[in-house]
Coordinates of C-alpha atoms in Angstrom, one line a residue:
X1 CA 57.0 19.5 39.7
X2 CA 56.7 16.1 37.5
X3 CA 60.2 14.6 36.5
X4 CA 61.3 11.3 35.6
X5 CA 61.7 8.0 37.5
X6 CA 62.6 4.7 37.0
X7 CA 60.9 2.1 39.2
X8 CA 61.0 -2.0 39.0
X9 CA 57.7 -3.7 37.6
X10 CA 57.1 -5.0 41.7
X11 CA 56.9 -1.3 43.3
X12 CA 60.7 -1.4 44.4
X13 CA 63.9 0.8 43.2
X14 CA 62.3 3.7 42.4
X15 CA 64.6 6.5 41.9
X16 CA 64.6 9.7 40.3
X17 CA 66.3 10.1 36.3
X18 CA 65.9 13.5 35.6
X19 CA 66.5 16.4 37.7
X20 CA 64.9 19.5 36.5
X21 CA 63.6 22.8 37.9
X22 CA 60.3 22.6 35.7
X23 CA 57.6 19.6 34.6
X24 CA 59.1 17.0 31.9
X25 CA 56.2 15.1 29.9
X26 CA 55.7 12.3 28.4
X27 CA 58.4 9.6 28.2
X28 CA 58.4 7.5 25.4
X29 CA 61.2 4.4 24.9
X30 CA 62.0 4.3 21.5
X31 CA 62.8 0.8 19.4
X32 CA 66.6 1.6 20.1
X33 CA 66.0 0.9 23.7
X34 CA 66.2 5.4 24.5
X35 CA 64.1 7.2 25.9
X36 CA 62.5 10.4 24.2
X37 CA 60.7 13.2 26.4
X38 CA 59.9 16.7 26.3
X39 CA 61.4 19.2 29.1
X40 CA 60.0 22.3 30.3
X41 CA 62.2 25.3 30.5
X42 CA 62.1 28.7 32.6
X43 CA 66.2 29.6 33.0
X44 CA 67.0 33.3 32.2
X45 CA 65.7 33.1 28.2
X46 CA 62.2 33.2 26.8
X47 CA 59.9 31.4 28.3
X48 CA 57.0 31.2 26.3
X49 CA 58.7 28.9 24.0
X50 CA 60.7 26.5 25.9
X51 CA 59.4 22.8 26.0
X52 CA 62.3 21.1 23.8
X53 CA 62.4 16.9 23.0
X54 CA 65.3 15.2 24.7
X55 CA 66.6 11.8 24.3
X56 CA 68.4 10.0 27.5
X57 CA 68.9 6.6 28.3
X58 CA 66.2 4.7 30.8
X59 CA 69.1 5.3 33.5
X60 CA 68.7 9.1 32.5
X61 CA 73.0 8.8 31.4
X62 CA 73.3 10.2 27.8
X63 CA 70.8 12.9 28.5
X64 CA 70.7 15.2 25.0
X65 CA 68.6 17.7 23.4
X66 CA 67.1 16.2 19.9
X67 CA 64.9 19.0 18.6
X68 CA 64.1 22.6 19.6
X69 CA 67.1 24.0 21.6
X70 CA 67.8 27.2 21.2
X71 CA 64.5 27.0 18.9
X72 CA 61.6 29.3 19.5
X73 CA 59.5 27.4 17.1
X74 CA 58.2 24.4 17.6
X75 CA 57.1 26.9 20.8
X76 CA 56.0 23.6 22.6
X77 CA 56.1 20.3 21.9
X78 CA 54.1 17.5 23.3
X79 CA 52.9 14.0 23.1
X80 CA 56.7 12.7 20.8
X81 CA 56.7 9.3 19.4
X82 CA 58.8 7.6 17.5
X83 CA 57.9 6.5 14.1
X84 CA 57.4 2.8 13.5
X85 CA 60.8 1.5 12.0
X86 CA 62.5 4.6 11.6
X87 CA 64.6 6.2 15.3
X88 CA 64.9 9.3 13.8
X89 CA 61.9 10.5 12.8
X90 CA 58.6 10.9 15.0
X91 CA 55.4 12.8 15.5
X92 CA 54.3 15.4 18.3
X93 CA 51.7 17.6 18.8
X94 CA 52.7 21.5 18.5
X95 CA 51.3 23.9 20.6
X96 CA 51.6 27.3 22.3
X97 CA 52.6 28.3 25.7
X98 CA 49.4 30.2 27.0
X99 CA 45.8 29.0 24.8
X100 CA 45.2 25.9 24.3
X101 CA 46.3 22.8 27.1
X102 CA 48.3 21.0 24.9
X103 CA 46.1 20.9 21.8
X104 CA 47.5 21.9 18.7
X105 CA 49.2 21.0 15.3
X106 CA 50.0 17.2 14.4
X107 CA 53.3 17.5 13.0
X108 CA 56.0 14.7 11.6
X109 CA 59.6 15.7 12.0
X110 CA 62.8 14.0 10.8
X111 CA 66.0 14.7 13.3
X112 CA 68.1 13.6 10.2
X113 CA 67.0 16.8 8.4
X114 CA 67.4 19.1 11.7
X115 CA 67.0 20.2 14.9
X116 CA 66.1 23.5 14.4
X117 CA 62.9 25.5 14.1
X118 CA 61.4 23.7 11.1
X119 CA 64.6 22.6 9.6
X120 CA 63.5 18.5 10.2
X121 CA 59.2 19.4 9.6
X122 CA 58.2 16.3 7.3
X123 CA 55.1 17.7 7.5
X124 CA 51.6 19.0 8.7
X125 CA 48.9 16.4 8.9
X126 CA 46.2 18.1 7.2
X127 CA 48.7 19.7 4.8
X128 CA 50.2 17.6 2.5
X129 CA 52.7 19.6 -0.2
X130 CA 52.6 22.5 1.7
X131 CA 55.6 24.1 3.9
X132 CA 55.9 24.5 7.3
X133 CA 56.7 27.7 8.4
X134 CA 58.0 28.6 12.2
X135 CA 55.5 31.0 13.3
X136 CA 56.7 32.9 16.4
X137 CA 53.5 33.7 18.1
X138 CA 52.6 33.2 22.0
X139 CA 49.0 31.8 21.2
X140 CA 49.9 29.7 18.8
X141 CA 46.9 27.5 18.5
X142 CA 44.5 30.3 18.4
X143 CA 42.0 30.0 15.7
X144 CA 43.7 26.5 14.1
X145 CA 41.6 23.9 13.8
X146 CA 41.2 20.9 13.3
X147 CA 43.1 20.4 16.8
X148 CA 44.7 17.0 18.0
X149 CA 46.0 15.9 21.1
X150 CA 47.6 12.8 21.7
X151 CA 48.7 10.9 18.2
X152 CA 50.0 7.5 18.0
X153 CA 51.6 6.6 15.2
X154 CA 51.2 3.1 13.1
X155 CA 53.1 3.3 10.6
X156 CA 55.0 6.1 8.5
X157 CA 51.7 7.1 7.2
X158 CA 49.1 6.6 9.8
X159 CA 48.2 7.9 13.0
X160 CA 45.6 6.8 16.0
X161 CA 44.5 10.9 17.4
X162 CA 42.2 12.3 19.2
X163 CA 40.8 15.5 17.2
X164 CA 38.4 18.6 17.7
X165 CA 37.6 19.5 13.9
X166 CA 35.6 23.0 15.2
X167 CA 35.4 24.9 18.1
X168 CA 33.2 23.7 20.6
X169 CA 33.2 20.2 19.1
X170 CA 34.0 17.2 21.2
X171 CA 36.9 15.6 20.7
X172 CA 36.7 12.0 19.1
X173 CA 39.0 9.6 17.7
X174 CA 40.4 10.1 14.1
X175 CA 42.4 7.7 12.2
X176 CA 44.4 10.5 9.9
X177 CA 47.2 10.0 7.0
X178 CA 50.1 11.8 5.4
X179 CA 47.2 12.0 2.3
X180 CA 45.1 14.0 4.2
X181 CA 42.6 12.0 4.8
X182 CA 40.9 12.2 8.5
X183 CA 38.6 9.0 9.1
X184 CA 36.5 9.5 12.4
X185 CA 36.6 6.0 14.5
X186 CA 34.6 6.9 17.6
X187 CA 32.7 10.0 19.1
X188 CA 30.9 10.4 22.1
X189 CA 28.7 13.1 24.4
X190 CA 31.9 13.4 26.7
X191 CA 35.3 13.4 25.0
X192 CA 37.4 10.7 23.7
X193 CA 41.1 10.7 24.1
X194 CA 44.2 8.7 24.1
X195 CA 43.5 5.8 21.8
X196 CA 46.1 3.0 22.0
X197 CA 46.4 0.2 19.5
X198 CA 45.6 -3.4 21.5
X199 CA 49.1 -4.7 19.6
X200 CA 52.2 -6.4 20.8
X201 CA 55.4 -3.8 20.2
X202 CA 58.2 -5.6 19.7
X203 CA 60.4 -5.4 23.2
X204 CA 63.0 -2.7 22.4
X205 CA 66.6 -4.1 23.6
X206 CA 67.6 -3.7 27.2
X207 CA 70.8 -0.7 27.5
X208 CA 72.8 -1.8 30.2
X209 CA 72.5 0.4 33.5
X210 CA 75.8 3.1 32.9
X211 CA 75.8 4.5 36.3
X212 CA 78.5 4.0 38.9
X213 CA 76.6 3.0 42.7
X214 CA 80.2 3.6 44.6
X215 CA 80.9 6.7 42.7
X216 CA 81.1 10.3 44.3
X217 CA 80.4 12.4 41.4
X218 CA 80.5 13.0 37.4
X219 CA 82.6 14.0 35.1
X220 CA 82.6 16.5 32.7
X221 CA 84.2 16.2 29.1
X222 CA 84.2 18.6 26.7
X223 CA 86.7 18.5 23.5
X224 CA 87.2 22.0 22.2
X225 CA 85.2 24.9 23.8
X226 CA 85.8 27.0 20.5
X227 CA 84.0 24.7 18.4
X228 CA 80.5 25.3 17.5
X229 CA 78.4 28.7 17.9
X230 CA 79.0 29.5 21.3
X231 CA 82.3 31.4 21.0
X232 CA 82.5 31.7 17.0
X233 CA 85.0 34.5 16.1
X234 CA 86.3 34.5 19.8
X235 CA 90.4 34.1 19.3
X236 CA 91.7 30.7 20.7
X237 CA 93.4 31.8 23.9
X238 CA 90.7 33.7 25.2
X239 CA 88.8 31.1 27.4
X240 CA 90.9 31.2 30.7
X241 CA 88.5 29.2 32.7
X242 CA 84.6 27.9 33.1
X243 CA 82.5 28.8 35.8
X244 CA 80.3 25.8 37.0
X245 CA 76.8 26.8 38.9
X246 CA 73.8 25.2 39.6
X247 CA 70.2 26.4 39.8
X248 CA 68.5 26.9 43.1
X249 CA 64.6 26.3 42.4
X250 CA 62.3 28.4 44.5
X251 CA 58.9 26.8 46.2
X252 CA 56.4 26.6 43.9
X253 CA 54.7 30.0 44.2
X254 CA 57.5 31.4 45.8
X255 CA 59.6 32.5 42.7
X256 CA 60.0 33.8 39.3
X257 CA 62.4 36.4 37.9
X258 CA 60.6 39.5 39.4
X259 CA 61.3 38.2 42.8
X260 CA 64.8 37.6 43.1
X261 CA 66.2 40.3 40.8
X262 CA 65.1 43.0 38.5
X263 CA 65.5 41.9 35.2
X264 CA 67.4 38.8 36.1
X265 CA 66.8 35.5 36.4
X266 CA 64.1 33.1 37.0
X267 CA 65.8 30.9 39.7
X268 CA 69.1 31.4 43.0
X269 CA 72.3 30.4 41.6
X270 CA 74.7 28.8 43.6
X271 CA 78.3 28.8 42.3
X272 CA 80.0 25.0 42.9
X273 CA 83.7 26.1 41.3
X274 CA 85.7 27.4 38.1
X275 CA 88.0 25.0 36.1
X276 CA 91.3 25.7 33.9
X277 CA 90.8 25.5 30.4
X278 CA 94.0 24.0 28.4
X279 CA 95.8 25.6 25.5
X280 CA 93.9 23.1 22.6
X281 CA 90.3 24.5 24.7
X282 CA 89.1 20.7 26.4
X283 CA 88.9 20.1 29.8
X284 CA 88.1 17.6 31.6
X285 CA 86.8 18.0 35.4
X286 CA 85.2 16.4 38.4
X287 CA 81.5 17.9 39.2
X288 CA 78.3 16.5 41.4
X289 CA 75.8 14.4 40.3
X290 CA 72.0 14.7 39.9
X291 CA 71.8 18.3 39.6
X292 CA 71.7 20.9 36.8
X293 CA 74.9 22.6 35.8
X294 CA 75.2 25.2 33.6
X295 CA 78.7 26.4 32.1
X296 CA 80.1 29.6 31.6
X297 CA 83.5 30.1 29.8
X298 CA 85.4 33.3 31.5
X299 CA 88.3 35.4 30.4
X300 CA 91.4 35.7 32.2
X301 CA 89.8 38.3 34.2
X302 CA 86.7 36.3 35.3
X303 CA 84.1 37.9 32.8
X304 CA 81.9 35.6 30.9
X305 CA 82.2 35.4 27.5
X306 CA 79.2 33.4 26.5
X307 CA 76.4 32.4 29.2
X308 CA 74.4 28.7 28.7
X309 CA 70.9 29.8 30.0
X310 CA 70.3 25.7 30.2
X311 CA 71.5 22.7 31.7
X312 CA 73.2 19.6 31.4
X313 CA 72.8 16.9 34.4
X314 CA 75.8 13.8 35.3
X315 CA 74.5 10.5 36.5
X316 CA 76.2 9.1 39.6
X317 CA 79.9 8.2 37.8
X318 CA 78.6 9.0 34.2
X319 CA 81.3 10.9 31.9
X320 CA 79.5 13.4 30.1
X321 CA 80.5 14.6 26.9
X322 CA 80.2 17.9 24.7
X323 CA 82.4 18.4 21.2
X324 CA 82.1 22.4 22.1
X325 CA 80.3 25.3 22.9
X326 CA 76.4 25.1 21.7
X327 CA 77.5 22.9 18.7
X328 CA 74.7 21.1 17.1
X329 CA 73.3 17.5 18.7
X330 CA 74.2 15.8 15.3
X331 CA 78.0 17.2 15.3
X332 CA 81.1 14.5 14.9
X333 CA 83.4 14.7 17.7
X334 CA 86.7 16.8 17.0
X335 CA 89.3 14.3 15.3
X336 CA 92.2 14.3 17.4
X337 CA 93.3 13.6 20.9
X338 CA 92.9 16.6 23.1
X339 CA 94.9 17.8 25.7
X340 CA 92.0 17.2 28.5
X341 CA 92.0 13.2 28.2
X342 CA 95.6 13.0 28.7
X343 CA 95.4 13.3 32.7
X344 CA 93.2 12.7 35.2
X345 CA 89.8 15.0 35.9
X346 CA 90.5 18.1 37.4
X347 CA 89.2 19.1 40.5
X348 CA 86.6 22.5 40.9
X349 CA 88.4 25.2 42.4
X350 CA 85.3 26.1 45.1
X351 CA 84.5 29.6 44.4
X352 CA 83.8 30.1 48.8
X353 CA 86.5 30.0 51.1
X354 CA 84.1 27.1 52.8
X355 CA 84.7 25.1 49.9
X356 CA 80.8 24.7 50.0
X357 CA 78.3 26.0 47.3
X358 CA 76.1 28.7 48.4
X359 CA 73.5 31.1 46.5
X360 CA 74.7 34.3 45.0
X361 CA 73.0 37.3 45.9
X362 CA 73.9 41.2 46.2
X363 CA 73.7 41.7 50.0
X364 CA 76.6 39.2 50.5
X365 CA 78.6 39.7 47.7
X366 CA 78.3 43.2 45.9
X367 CA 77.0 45.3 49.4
X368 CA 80.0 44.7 51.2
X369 CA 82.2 46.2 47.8
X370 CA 80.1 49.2 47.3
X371 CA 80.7 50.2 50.7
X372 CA 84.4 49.7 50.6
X373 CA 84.7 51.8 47.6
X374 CA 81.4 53.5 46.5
X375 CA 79.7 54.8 49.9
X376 CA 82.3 57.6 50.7
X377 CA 80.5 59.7 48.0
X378 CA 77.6 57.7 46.8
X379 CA 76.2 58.4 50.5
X380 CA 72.6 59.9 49.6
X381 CA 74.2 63.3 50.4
X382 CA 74.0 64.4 46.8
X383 CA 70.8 63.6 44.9
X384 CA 72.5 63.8 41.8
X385 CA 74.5 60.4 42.3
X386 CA 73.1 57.0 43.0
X387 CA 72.9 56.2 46.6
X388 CA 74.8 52.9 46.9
X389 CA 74.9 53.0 50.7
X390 CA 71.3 52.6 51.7
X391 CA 71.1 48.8 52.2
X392 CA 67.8 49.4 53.5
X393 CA 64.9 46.8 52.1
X394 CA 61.5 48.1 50.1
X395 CA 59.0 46.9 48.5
X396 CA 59.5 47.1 44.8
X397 CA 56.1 45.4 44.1
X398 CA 53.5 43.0 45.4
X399 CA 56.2 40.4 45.1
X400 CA 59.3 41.6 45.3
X401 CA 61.3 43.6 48.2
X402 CA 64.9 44.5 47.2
X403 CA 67.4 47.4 48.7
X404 CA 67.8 51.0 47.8
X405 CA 71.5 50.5 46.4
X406 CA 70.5 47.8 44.5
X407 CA 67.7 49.7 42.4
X408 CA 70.6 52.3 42.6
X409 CA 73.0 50.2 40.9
X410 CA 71.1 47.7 38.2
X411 CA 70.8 50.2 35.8
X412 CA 74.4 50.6 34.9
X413 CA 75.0 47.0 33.8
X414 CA 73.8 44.8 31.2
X415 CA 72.6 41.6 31.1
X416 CA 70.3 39.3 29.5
X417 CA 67.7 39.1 32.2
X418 CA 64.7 36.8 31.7
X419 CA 63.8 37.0 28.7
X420 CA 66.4 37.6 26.3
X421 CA 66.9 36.0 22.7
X422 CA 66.1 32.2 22.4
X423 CA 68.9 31.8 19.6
X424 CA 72.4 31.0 20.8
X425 CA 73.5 34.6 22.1
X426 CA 76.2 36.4 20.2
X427 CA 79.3 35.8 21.7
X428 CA 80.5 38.3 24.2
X429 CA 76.9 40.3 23.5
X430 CA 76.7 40.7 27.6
X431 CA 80.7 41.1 28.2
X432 CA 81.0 43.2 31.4
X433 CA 82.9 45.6 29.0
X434 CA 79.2 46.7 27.5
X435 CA 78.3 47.5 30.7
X436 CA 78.3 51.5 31.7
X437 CA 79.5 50.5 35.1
X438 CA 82.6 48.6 33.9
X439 CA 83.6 51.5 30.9
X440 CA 83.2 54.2 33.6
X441 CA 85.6 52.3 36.1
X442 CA 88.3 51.5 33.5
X443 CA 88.2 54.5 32.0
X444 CA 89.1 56.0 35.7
X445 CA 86.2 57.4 38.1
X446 CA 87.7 59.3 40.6
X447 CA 90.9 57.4 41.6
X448 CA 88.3 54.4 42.6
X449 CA 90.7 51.5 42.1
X450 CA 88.8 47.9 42.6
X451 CA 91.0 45.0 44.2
X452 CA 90.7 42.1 41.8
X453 CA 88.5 40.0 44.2
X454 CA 86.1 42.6 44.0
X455 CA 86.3 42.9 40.3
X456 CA 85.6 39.3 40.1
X457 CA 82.7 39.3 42.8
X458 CA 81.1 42.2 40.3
X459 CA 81.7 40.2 37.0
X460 CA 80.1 36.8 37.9
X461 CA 77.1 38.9 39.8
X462 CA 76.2 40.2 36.5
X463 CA 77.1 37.1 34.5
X464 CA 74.6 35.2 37.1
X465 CA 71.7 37.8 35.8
X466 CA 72.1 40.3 38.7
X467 CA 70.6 38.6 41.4
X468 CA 69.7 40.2 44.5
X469 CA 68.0 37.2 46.6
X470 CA 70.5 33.9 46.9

């Protein structure tokens, strides 16, 4: 996959910035001297409308969403820049996952206005006066024209593009306005695209490199885990812990969510460690750097609460900061000192007794449970009862072999799988408590009588999207 690099002006020092599991497009440094790019996500949430703009730092420290988290509209956005003399606003091309390659909608946004959806549209260029509305559609160029691909803006108003006014038309170069007036430049027999303005830009200033060469990891920061969406209406108190993993991303052909689980997840999951949460909800711990890490908060008996479905990344000695849980990218740091920054980092608690991360998959973890405390009657001996002792392997599909006890099993939990709401999930909407599995052993099957080890091993496999490959 393409990610981002830095790399001297002479050949020498390159060295990767970004570390991400799908293709991120288009860097763009912006007059403040940041860097604004979009990122491609497939991790255990819709798909079809995950390519979000973030903002890092050329060292890739600061990394943060700017528009479309959480968002399914704009459903893909492409080709960002930032508006001549104004760092918040900027114009992109918005498109749809399957249709058209990148062609779409010229669109200004503001950041200042929001983040969300439409909530910063300026507006559409042609469309002057008219609203915006998020259309949640797949396709969602089919149909639209005129279509543009790669706009460069030259002022607030104007905009360099390359458009296709009709179907089957070439594409030529435009100059087009907030006045809705589109001024063909150039055409051609063959197509025209990316025009660039021969102009000095003034050099945007130089932010000083933040990483640490010496260090051995990150840090990770975060204030007040109850503020923000995340956990809204969860009582303070409840958060006993976060569960820190990081993605495993298959070959390329060699994965997506119908090979490594049924209805789970897109990529392995390998657990690095948990972490205490204090009283006032900050924490402050020690965690790897350049790779994803995604953040579950657990209750005191090691059930999720909330699950992240995303990623945050820590440059080599970079502290990396969130106010809460999901809070907005615009949102003021909490007003106090917190517990957390009193003391030193905390160390992960490694979650395997070989203090190593390792992928989580059901024929380590969950086999070895089911026969301590299932097999004795869920033996295959009654065909009324799931058979959660045949380990044997099957095919399931073209792609996808799994065991007979795990196709047994699956249905009696919930989770979000791979493609579940792209709005911040209701708090505790996938608690193990929903799950039939979990009601039908508290409420007493049979004298079965877990060890808590084992109630823990079941909790985070269905927190991790019930994966059966690791």
């Amino acid at each position: 996959m393409g990610t981002l690099y830095e790399i001297n002006q002479d050949g020498t020092g390159m060295r990767q910035v970004a570390f991400d599991q799908e293709n991120d497009w288009y860097p763009w440094v912006k007059e403040n001297g940041r860097v604004m790019y979009s990122r491609w996500e497939y991790t255990d949430n819709s798909h079809y409308f995950t390519r979000i703009l973030l903002e890092m730092n050329p060292d890739g420290t600061a990394n943060r969403s700017i528009y479309g988290s959480n968002s399914y509209w704009p459903n893909t956005i492409f080709y960002a820049k930032q508006t001549p003399g104004n760092t918040s606003k900027f114009s992109a091309i918005v498109s749809g996952h399957h249709g058209s390659s990148r062609g779409g909608e010229l669109l200004i946004f503001d950041q200042n206005k929001g983040d969300f959806e439409a909530n910063g549209v300026v507006q559409r260029i042609p469309g002057r006066g008219k609203p915006v509305k998020p259309a949640i559609i797949d396709d969602y160029t089919a149909g639209r024209y005129p279509r543009f691909v790669h706009p460069y803006p030259l002022s607030e108003n104007f905009f360099l593009v390359s458009g296709q006014m009709k179907p089957n038309d070439k594409w030529s170069l435009y100059l087009v306005d907030t006045f809705d007036n589109m001024v063909p430049l150039a055409s051609s027999k063959t197509h025209l695209f990316e025009p660039i303005p021969v102009a000095a830009r003034k050099m945007p200033p130089v932010i000083p490199d933040r990483r640490n060469p010496v260090a051995e990891g990150g840090t990770l920061f975060i204030q007040d885990i109850y503020e923000g969406p995340g956990l809204e209406g969860v009582p303070r108190g409840t958060v006993d812990a976060l569960r820190i993993f990081t993605y495993g991303y298959a070959y390329r052909l060699n994965g997506s969510h119908d090979t490594l689980a049924i209805e789970g997840g897109w990529d392995t999951k390998r657990i690095l460690g948990t972490v205490p949460v204090e009283e006032d909800g900050s924490v402050m711990v020690k965690v790897p750097h350049n790779m994803p890490l995604s953040i579950q908060p657990i209750d005191k008996d090691g059930n999720a609460l909330q699950v992240m479905r995303s990623w945050t990344t820590a440059q080599q000695g970079e502290v990396v900061s969130c106010v809460g849980c999901h809070e907005p990218s615009r949102a003021a740091p909490v007003a106090r000192v917190v517990m957390a920054s009193r003391k030193a980092p905390q160390e992960l608690t490694p979650w395997s007794k070989a203090g190593q991360p390792y992928g989580y998959g059901f024929k380590r973890e969950i086999q070895p449970i089911l026969d301590r405390y299932c097999a004795g009657c869920h033996d295959g001996t009654n065909p009324d009862l799931p058979n959660l002792h045949d380990d044997t392997e099957v095919r399931f599909n073209a792609k996808a072999i799994f065991s007979n006890s795990y196709m047994a099993l699956h249905p009696y939990v919930r989770r979000p799988g791979p493609e579940s709401d792209l709005h911040v999930l209701t708090p505790m909407d996938y608690h193990t408590s929903t799950s039939p599995l979990f009601q039908m052993l508290e409420k007493g099957h049979h004298g079965v009588q877990l060890d808590d080890e084992s109630k823990r091993e079941l909790a985070t496999w269905v927190d991790l999207n019930v994966p059966y490959h690791a």
